[in-house]
Protein backbone atom coordinates (compact mmCIF):
# COMPACT_ATOMS: atom_id res chain seq x y z
CA UNK A 1 0.00 0.00 0.00
CA UNK A 2 1.12 3.49 -0.67
CA UNK A 3 -0.08 5.05 2.56
CA UNK A 4 2.16 8.08 2.34
CA UNK A 5 1.63 11.47 0.79
CA UNK A 6 -1.84 12.48 -0.24
CA UNK A 7 -3.31 8.99 -0.49
CA UNK A 8 -6.27 8.54 1.82
CA UNK A 9 -7.46 5.55 3.81
CA UNK A 10 -11.15 4.74 4.05
CA UNK A 11 -12.98 3.27 7.04
CA UNK A 12 -16.18 1.39 6.18
CA UNK A 13 -18.51 0.86 9.15
CA UNK A 14 -20.35 -2.35 8.25
CA UNK A 15 -21.19 -3.82 11.65
CA UNK A 16 -24.84 -2.76 11.86
CA UNK A 17 -27.71 -5.19 11.92
CA UNK A 18 -29.99 -3.31 9.59
CA UNK A 19 -33.05 -3.47 11.79
CA UNK A 20 -35.01 -0.99 9.70
CA UNK A 21 -34.44 -3.13 6.61
CA UNK A 22 -36.24 -6.03 8.29
CA UNK A 23 -35.30 -9.61 9.13
CA UNK A 24 -32.39 -11.25 7.37
CA UNK A 25 -28.61 -11.15 7.25
CA UNK A 26 -26.70 -8.13 8.63
CA UNK A 27 -27.41 -5.25 6.24
CA UNK A 28 -23.88 -5.02 4.80
CA UNK A 29 -24.18 -8.64 3.67
CA UNK A 30 -27.61 -8.27 2.05
CA UNK A 31 -27.45 -8.50 -1.72
CA UNK A 32 -27.98 -5.92 -4.43
CA UNK A 33 -27.85 -7.33 -7.96
CA UNK A 34 -26.50 -10.57 -6.49
CA UNK A 35 -23.57 -8.83 -4.76
CA UNK A 36 -23.43 -7.85 -1.06
CA UNK A 37 -23.90 -4.15 -0.27
CA UNK A 38 -20.48 -4.14 1.40
CA UNK A 39 -18.75 -5.39 -1.75
CA UNK A 40 -20.41 -2.63 -3.80
CA UNK A 41 -19.30 -0.03 -1.25
CA UNK A 42 -15.70 -1.25 -1.06
CA UNK A 43 -15.46 -1.39 -4.85
CA UNK A 44 -16.79 2.18 -5.07
CA UNK A 45 -14.00 3.37 -2.77
CA UNK A 46 -11.31 1.22 -4.39
CA UNK A 47 -12.23 2.75 -7.73
CA UNK A 48 -10.96 6.13 -6.52
CA UNK A 49 -7.29 6.84 -7.10
CA UNK A 50 -7.40 8.94 -3.93
CA UNK A 51 -7.94 5.84 -1.77
CA UNK A 52 -4.94 3.63 -0.93
CA UNK A 53 -6.35 1.50 1.88
CA UNK A 54 -9.82 0.35 2.92
CA UNK A 55 -10.51 -0.82 6.49
CA UNK A 56 -13.85 -2.60 6.95
CA UNK A 57 -15.40 -2.73 10.44
CA UNK A 58 -17.35 -6.01 10.23
CA UNK A 59 -19.90 -7.48 12.63
CA UNK A 60 -17.79 -8.71 15.58
CA UNK A 61 -18.88 -12.33 15.05
CA UNK A 62 -18.50 -12.11 11.27
CA UNK A 63 -14.92 -11.05 10.63
CA UNK A 64 -13.83 -14.33 9.03
CA UNK A 65 -17.00 -14.42 6.93
CA UNK A 66 -16.38 -10.88 5.65
CA UNK A 67 -12.75 -11.64 4.83
CA UNK A 68 -13.89 -14.70 2.83
CA UNK A 69 -16.61 -12.68 1.14
CA UNK A 70 -14.24 -9.93 0.01
CA UNK A 71 -11.78 -12.58 -1.22
CA UNK A 72 -14.47 -14.35 -3.21
CA UNK A 73 -15.35 -11.08 -4.97
CA UNK A 74 -11.77 -10.45 -6.02
CA UNK A 75 -11.13 -7.96 -3.24
CA UNK A 76 -8.33 -9.96 -1.62
CA UNK A 77 -5.89 -7.16 -2.22
CA UNK A 78 -3.45 -6.31 0.59
CA UNK A 79 -4.97 -2.84 0.63
CA UNK A 80 -8.19 -4.07 2.25
CA UNK A 81 -8.26 -4.96 5.94
CA UNK A 82 -11.09 -6.23 8.11
CA UNK A 83 -11.46 -5.50 11.82
CA UNK A 84 -14.24 -6.28 14.31
CA UNK A 85 -16.73 -3.44 14.59
CA UNK A 86 -18.53 -2.31 17.74
CA UNK A 87 -21.94 -1.89 19.30
CA UNK A 88 -22.53 1.55 17.76
CA UNK A 89 -21.55 3.12 14.46
CA UNK A 90 -19.29 5.49 16.36
CA UNK A 91 -17.46 2.62 18.01
CA UNK A 92 -17.12 0.76 14.70
CA UNK A 93 -15.52 3.83 13.11
CA UNK A 94 -13.16 4.26 16.07
CA UNK A 95 -12.05 0.63 15.83
CA UNK A 96 -11.52 0.98 12.09
CA UNK A 97 -9.50 4.16 12.58
CA UNK A 98 -7.18 2.35 14.98
CA UNK A 99 -6.15 0.00 12.16
CA UNK A 100 -4.92 2.78 9.88
CA UNK A 101 -1.13 3.26 9.73
CA UNK A 102 0.22 6.40 11.45
CA UNK A 103 1.50 7.99 8.28
CA UNK A 104 -1.90 8.23 6.58
CA UNK A 105 -2.98 11.86 6.80
CA UNK A 106 -6.45 11.74 5.22
CA UNK A 107 -9.30 9.47 6.28
CA UNK A 108 -12.64 8.95 4.57
CA UNK A 109 -15.51 7.28 6.43
CA UNK A 110 -18.07 5.58 4.20
CA UNK A 111 -21.19 3.63 5.18
CA UNK A 112 -21.36 0.08 3.82
CA UNK A 113 -25.04 0.92 3.42
CA UNK A 114 -24.29 3.41 0.60
CA UNK A 115 -23.33 0.91 -2.12
CA UNK A 116 -23.87 3.11 -5.16
CA UNK A 117 -21.87 6.23 -4.33
CA UNK A 118 -20.33 7.51 -7.58
CA UNK A 119 -16.53 7.68 -7.62
CA UNK A 120 -16.77 11.40 -8.41
CA UNK A 121 -18.15 12.01 -4.91
CA UNK A 122 -15.30 10.02 -3.32
CA UNK A 123 -12.76 11.99 -5.36
CA UNK A 124 -14.35 15.35 -4.56
CA UNK A 125 -14.39 14.73 -0.81
CA UNK A 126 -10.78 13.56 -0.78
CA UNK A 127 -9.73 16.54 -2.90
CA UNK A 128 -11.38 19.01 -0.52
CA UNK A 129 -9.50 17.53 2.44
CA UNK A 130 -6.28 17.56 0.46
CA UNK A 131 -6.93 21.23 -0.29
CA UNK A 132 -6.95 21.99 3.43
CA UNK A 133 -10.41 21.38 4.89
CA UNK A 134 -10.36 19.54 8.23
CA UNK A 135 -13.77 17.95 7.74
CA UNK A 136 -15.80 17.56 4.54
CA UNK A 137 -19.27 16.13 4.00
CA UNK A 138 -21.08 15.50 0.70
CA UNK A 139 -24.71 16.58 0.82
CA UNK A 140 -27.78 17.23 -1.32
CA UNK A 141 -30.70 19.66 -0.96
CA UNK A 142 -33.90 18.31 0.59
CA UNK A 143 -37.04 17.55 -1.35
CA UNK A 144 -39.33 17.51 1.68
CA UNK A 145 -40.04 20.32 4.07
CA UNK A 146 -38.66 19.47 7.52
CA UNK A 147 -40.34 20.24 10.84
CA UNK A 148 -38.88 20.04 14.31
CA UNK A 149 -41.31 18.36 16.73
CA UNK A 150 -41.61 17.40 20.37
CA UNK A 151 -41.32 13.63 19.89
CA UNK A 152 -44.33 11.74 21.27
CA UNK A 153 -44.55 8.42 19.41
CA UNK A 154 -48.04 7.10 18.91
CA UNK A 155 -49.64 10.51 19.40
CA UNK A 156 -49.99 13.69 17.36
CA UNK A 157 -46.68 15.51 17.92
CA UNK A 158 -46.57 19.28 18.46
CA UNK A 159 -44.53 21.18 15.86
CA UNK A 160 -41.82 23.40 17.32
CA UNK A 161 -40.66 25.13 14.16
CA UNK A 162 -39.90 24.78 10.47
CA UNK A 163 -36.29 25.42 9.41
CA UNK A 164 -36.05 27.19 6.06
CA UNK A 165 -35.63 24.37 3.57
CA UNK A 166 -33.15 26.21 1.37
CA UNK A 167 -30.66 26.22 4.24
CA UNK A 168 -30.90 22.46 4.89
CA UNK A 169 -28.83 19.65 3.37
CA UNK A 170 -29.17 15.88 3.61
CA UNK A 171 -25.72 14.58 4.43
CA UNK A 172 -24.16 11.49 2.87
CA UNK A 173 -20.85 9.65 2.96
CA UNK A 174 -17.93 9.36 2.35
CA UNK A 175 -17.12 12.09 4.82
CA UNK A 176 -13.48 13.17 4.69
CA UNK A 177 -11.18 14.28 7.49
CA UNK A 178 -7.74 15.31 8.42
CA UNK A 179 -6.78 12.14 10.26
CA UNK A 180 -5.57 13.84 13.45
CA UNK A 181 -8.82 15.80 13.72
CA UNK A 182 -10.97 12.67 13.40
CA UNK A 183 -8.89 10.63 15.84
CA UNK A 184 -9.01 13.48 18.36
CA UNK A 185 -12.80 13.95 18.31
CA UNK A 186 -13.43 10.21 18.59
CA UNK A 187 -11.08 10.05 21.59
CA UNK A 188 -12.84 13.01 23.20
CA UNK A 189 -16.26 11.44 22.69
CA UNK A 190 -15.05 8.16 24.20
CA UNK A 191 -13.61 9.97 27.24
CA UNK A 192 -16.83 11.91 27.71
CA UNK A 193 -18.89 8.73 27.58
CA UNK A 194 -16.53 7.00 30.03
CA UNK A 195 -16.97 9.97 32.36
CA UNK A 196 -20.68 9.20 32.40
CA UNK A 197 -21.88 11.74 29.87
CA UNK A 198 -25.34 10.21 29.63
CA UNK A 199 -26.75 13.55 28.53
CA UNK A 200 -24.43 13.65 25.51
CA UNK A 201 -26.74 13.13 22.51
CA UNK A 202 -25.63 10.43 20.08
CA UNK A 203 -24.18 11.60 16.79
CA UNK A 204 -25.21 9.86 13.60
CA UNK A 205 -22.19 10.92 11.57
CA UNK A 206 -18.53 11.67 12.14
CA UNK A 207 -18.71 15.30 11.10
CA UNK A 208 -21.18 15.72 13.97
CA UNK A 209 -18.36 14.91 16.40
CA UNK A 210 -16.13 17.53 14.80
CA UNK A 211 -18.94 20.09 15.20
CA UNK A 212 -19.51 19.07 18.83
CA UNK A 213 -15.94 19.93 19.73
CA UNK A 214 -15.87 23.21 17.87
CA UNK A 215 -14.32 22.19 14.55
CA UNK A 216 -15.31 23.48 11.14
CA UNK A 217 -17.12 21.25 8.66
CA UNK A 218 -17.71 22.13 5.02
CA UNK A 219 -20.18 20.70 2.51
CA UNK A 220 -19.44 19.68 -1.08
CA UNK A 221 -22.05 18.45 -3.57
CA UNK A 222 -23.19 14.88 -2.95
CA UNK A 223 -25.15 12.73 -5.41
CA UNK A 224 -28.66 11.32 -5.40
CA UNK A 225 -27.26 7.83 -6.03
CA UNK A 226 -25.20 7.99 -2.81
CA UNK A 227 -28.39 7.41 -0.80
CA UNK A 228 -28.31 5.07 2.19
CA UNK A 229 -30.10 1.73 2.01
CA UNK A 230 -32.12 1.93 5.20
CA UNK A 231 -35.65 0.64 4.56
CA UNK A 232 -36.99 -2.02 2.16
CA UNK A 233 -38.01 0.59 -0.42
CA UNK A 234 -34.39 1.80 -0.61
CA UNK A 235 -33.36 -1.65 -1.77
CA UNK A 236 -35.95 -1.53 -4.54
CA UNK A 237 -34.57 1.85 -5.65
CA UNK A 238 -30.98 0.58 -5.45
CA UNK A 239 -31.85 -2.42 -7.65
CA UNK A 240 -33.34 -0.07 -10.22
CA UNK A 241 -30.32 2.23 -10.21
CA UNK A 242 -27.97 -0.74 -10.58
CA UNK A 243 -30.03 -2.20 -13.42
CA UNK A 244 -29.90 1.16 -15.21
CA UNK A 245 -26.12 1.31 -14.80
CA UNK A 246 -25.66 -2.25 -15.99
CA UNK A 247 -27.80 -1.58 -19.07
CA UNK A 248 -25.87 1.60 -19.81
CA UNK A 249 -22.31 0.33 -19.54
CA UNK A 250 -22.00 -3.33 -18.55
CA UNK A 251 -21.28 -2.15 -15.01
N1 LIG B 1 -22.80 0.46 11.66
C1 LIG B 1 -21.67 -0.13 12.24
N2 LIG B 1 -21.70 -0.57 13.54
C2 LIG B 1 -22.83 -0.46 14.26
C3 LIG B 1 -24.00 0.16 13.70
C4 LIG B 1 -23.94 0.61 12.38
O1 LIG B 1 -20.64 -0.26 11.57
N3 LIG B 1 -22.83 -0.92 15.50
C5 LIG B 1 -22.76 0.86 10.25
C6 LIG B 1 -23.79 0.12 9.41
O2 LIG B 1 -23.31 -1.19 9.08
C7 LIG B 1 -23.98 1.03 8.23
C8 LIG B 1 -23.64 2.42 8.77
O3 LIG B 1 -23.08 2.21 10.07
O4 LIG B 1 -23.10 0.73 7.16
C9 LIG B 1 -24.86 3.32 8.82
O5 LIG B 1 -25.76 2.88 9.82
P1 LIG B 1 -27.28 2.46 9.57
O6 LIG B 1 -27.73 2.83 8.21
O7 LIG B 1 -28.06 2.93 10.75
O8 LIG B 1 -27.17 0.86 9.55
P2 LIG B 1 -27.69 -0.16 10.66
O9 LIG B 1 -27.36 0.35 12.02
O10 LIG B 1 -27.18 -1.50 10.26
O11 LIG B 1 -29.28 -0.13 10.40
P3 LIG B 1 -30.46 0.06 11.49
O12 LIG B 1 -30.15 1.37 12.21
O13 LIG B 1 -31.71 0.09 10.68
O14 LIG B 1 -30.38 -1.15 12.40
MG1 LIG C 1 -28.23 2.21 12.77
XYZ file of N, CA, C and O in Angstrom, residues 7-8 42-54 108 118-127 130 174:
112
model
N -2.363 10.099 -0.344
C -3.305 8.992 -0.488
C -4.096 8.808 0.807
O -3.546 8.819 1.901
N -5.386 8.645 0.653
C -6.269 8.540 1.817
C -6.543 7.084 2.149
O -6.449 6.205 1.294
N -17.173 -1.179 -1.032
C -15.703 -1.248 -1.057
C -15.188 -1.023 -2.472
O -14.207 -0.312 -2.685
N -15.881 -1.603 -3.459
C -15.463 -1.387 -4.851
C -15.550 0.093 -5.224
O -14.698 0.623 -5.934
N -16.604 0.761 -4.747
C -16.789 2.182 -5.074
C -15.617 3.005 -4.542
O -15.143 3.931 -5.202
N -15.141 2.646 -3.355
C -14.001 3.366 -2.767
C -12.712 3.005 -3.493
O -11.883 3.869 -3.802
N -12.552 1.690 -3.774
C -11.315 1.219 -4.393
C -11.146 1.791 -5.798
O -10.029 1.903 -6.311
N -12.265 2.174 -6.397
C -12.229 2.752 -7.735
C -11.577 4.142 -7.736
O -11.160 4.640 -8.781
N -11.532 4.778 -6.586
C -10.961 6.130 -6.518
C -9.448 6.057 -6.381
O -8.926 5.360 -5.509
N -8.760 6.815 -7.193
C -7.294 6.844 -7.099
C -6.840 7.533 -5.821
O -5.685 7.452 -5.434
N -7.762 8.249 -5.177
C -7.403 8.936 -3.933
C -7.302 7.973 -2.752
O -6.737 8.319 -1.724
N -7.860 6.774 -2.895
C -7.941 5.842 -1.769
C -6.880 4.751 -1.894
O -6.854 4.022 -2.880
N -6.010 4.623 -0.887
C -4.940 3.630 -0.930
C -5.160 2.438 -0.022
O -4.473 1.431 -0.133
N -6.093 2.569 0.914
C -6.346 1.497 1.881
C -7.802 1.573 2.297
O -8.331 2.670 2.506
N -8.446 0.397 2.421
C -9.820 0.348 2.921
C -9.840 -0.551 4.154
O -9.362 -1.690 4.103
N -11.244 8.864 4.994
C -12.639 8.951 4.571
C -13.421 7.918 5.382
O -12.904 6.836 5.659
N -21.181 7.350 -6.399
C -20.331 7.509 -7.584
C -18.902 7.885 -7.189
O -18.694 8.591 -6.200
N -17.931 7.421 -7.957
C -16.529 7.682 -7.623
C -16.230 9.180 -7.608
O -15.347 9.641 -6.891
N -16.991 9.942 -8.381
C -16.771 11.398 -8.412
C -16.971 12.018 -7.031
O -16.301 12.995 -6.678
N -17.902 11.475 -6.263
C -18.145 12.008 -4.912
C -16.954 11.665 -4.002
O -16.477 12.514 -3.241
N -16.467 10.435 -4.115
C -15.298 10.023 -3.322
C -14.118 10.939 -3.647
O -13.442 11.467 -2.751
N -13.887 11.145 -4.927
C -12.763 11.986 -5.356
C -12.915 13.421 -4.854
O -11.955 14.042 -4.404
N -14.137 13.953 -4.936
C -14.355 15.355 -4.563
C -14.133 15.568 -3.065
O -13.561 16.582 -2.644
N -14.580 14.610 -2.260
C -14.395 14.730 -0.806
C -12.905 14.666 -0.469
O -12.386 15.492 0.295
N -12.214 13.686 -1.056
C -10.781 13.555 -0.778
C -10.032 14.807 -1.231
O -9.134 15.296 -0.532
N -10.419 15.352 -2.377
C -9.732 16.542 -2.901
C -9.935 17.740 -1.985
O -9.014 18.540 -1.772
N -7.650 17.315 0.923
C -6.279 17.557 0.458
C -6.022 19.054 0.304
O -4.930 19.545 0.552
N -18.992 9.261 1.367
C -17.929 9.362 2.353
C -17.754 10.784 2.894
O -17.841 11.745 2.139
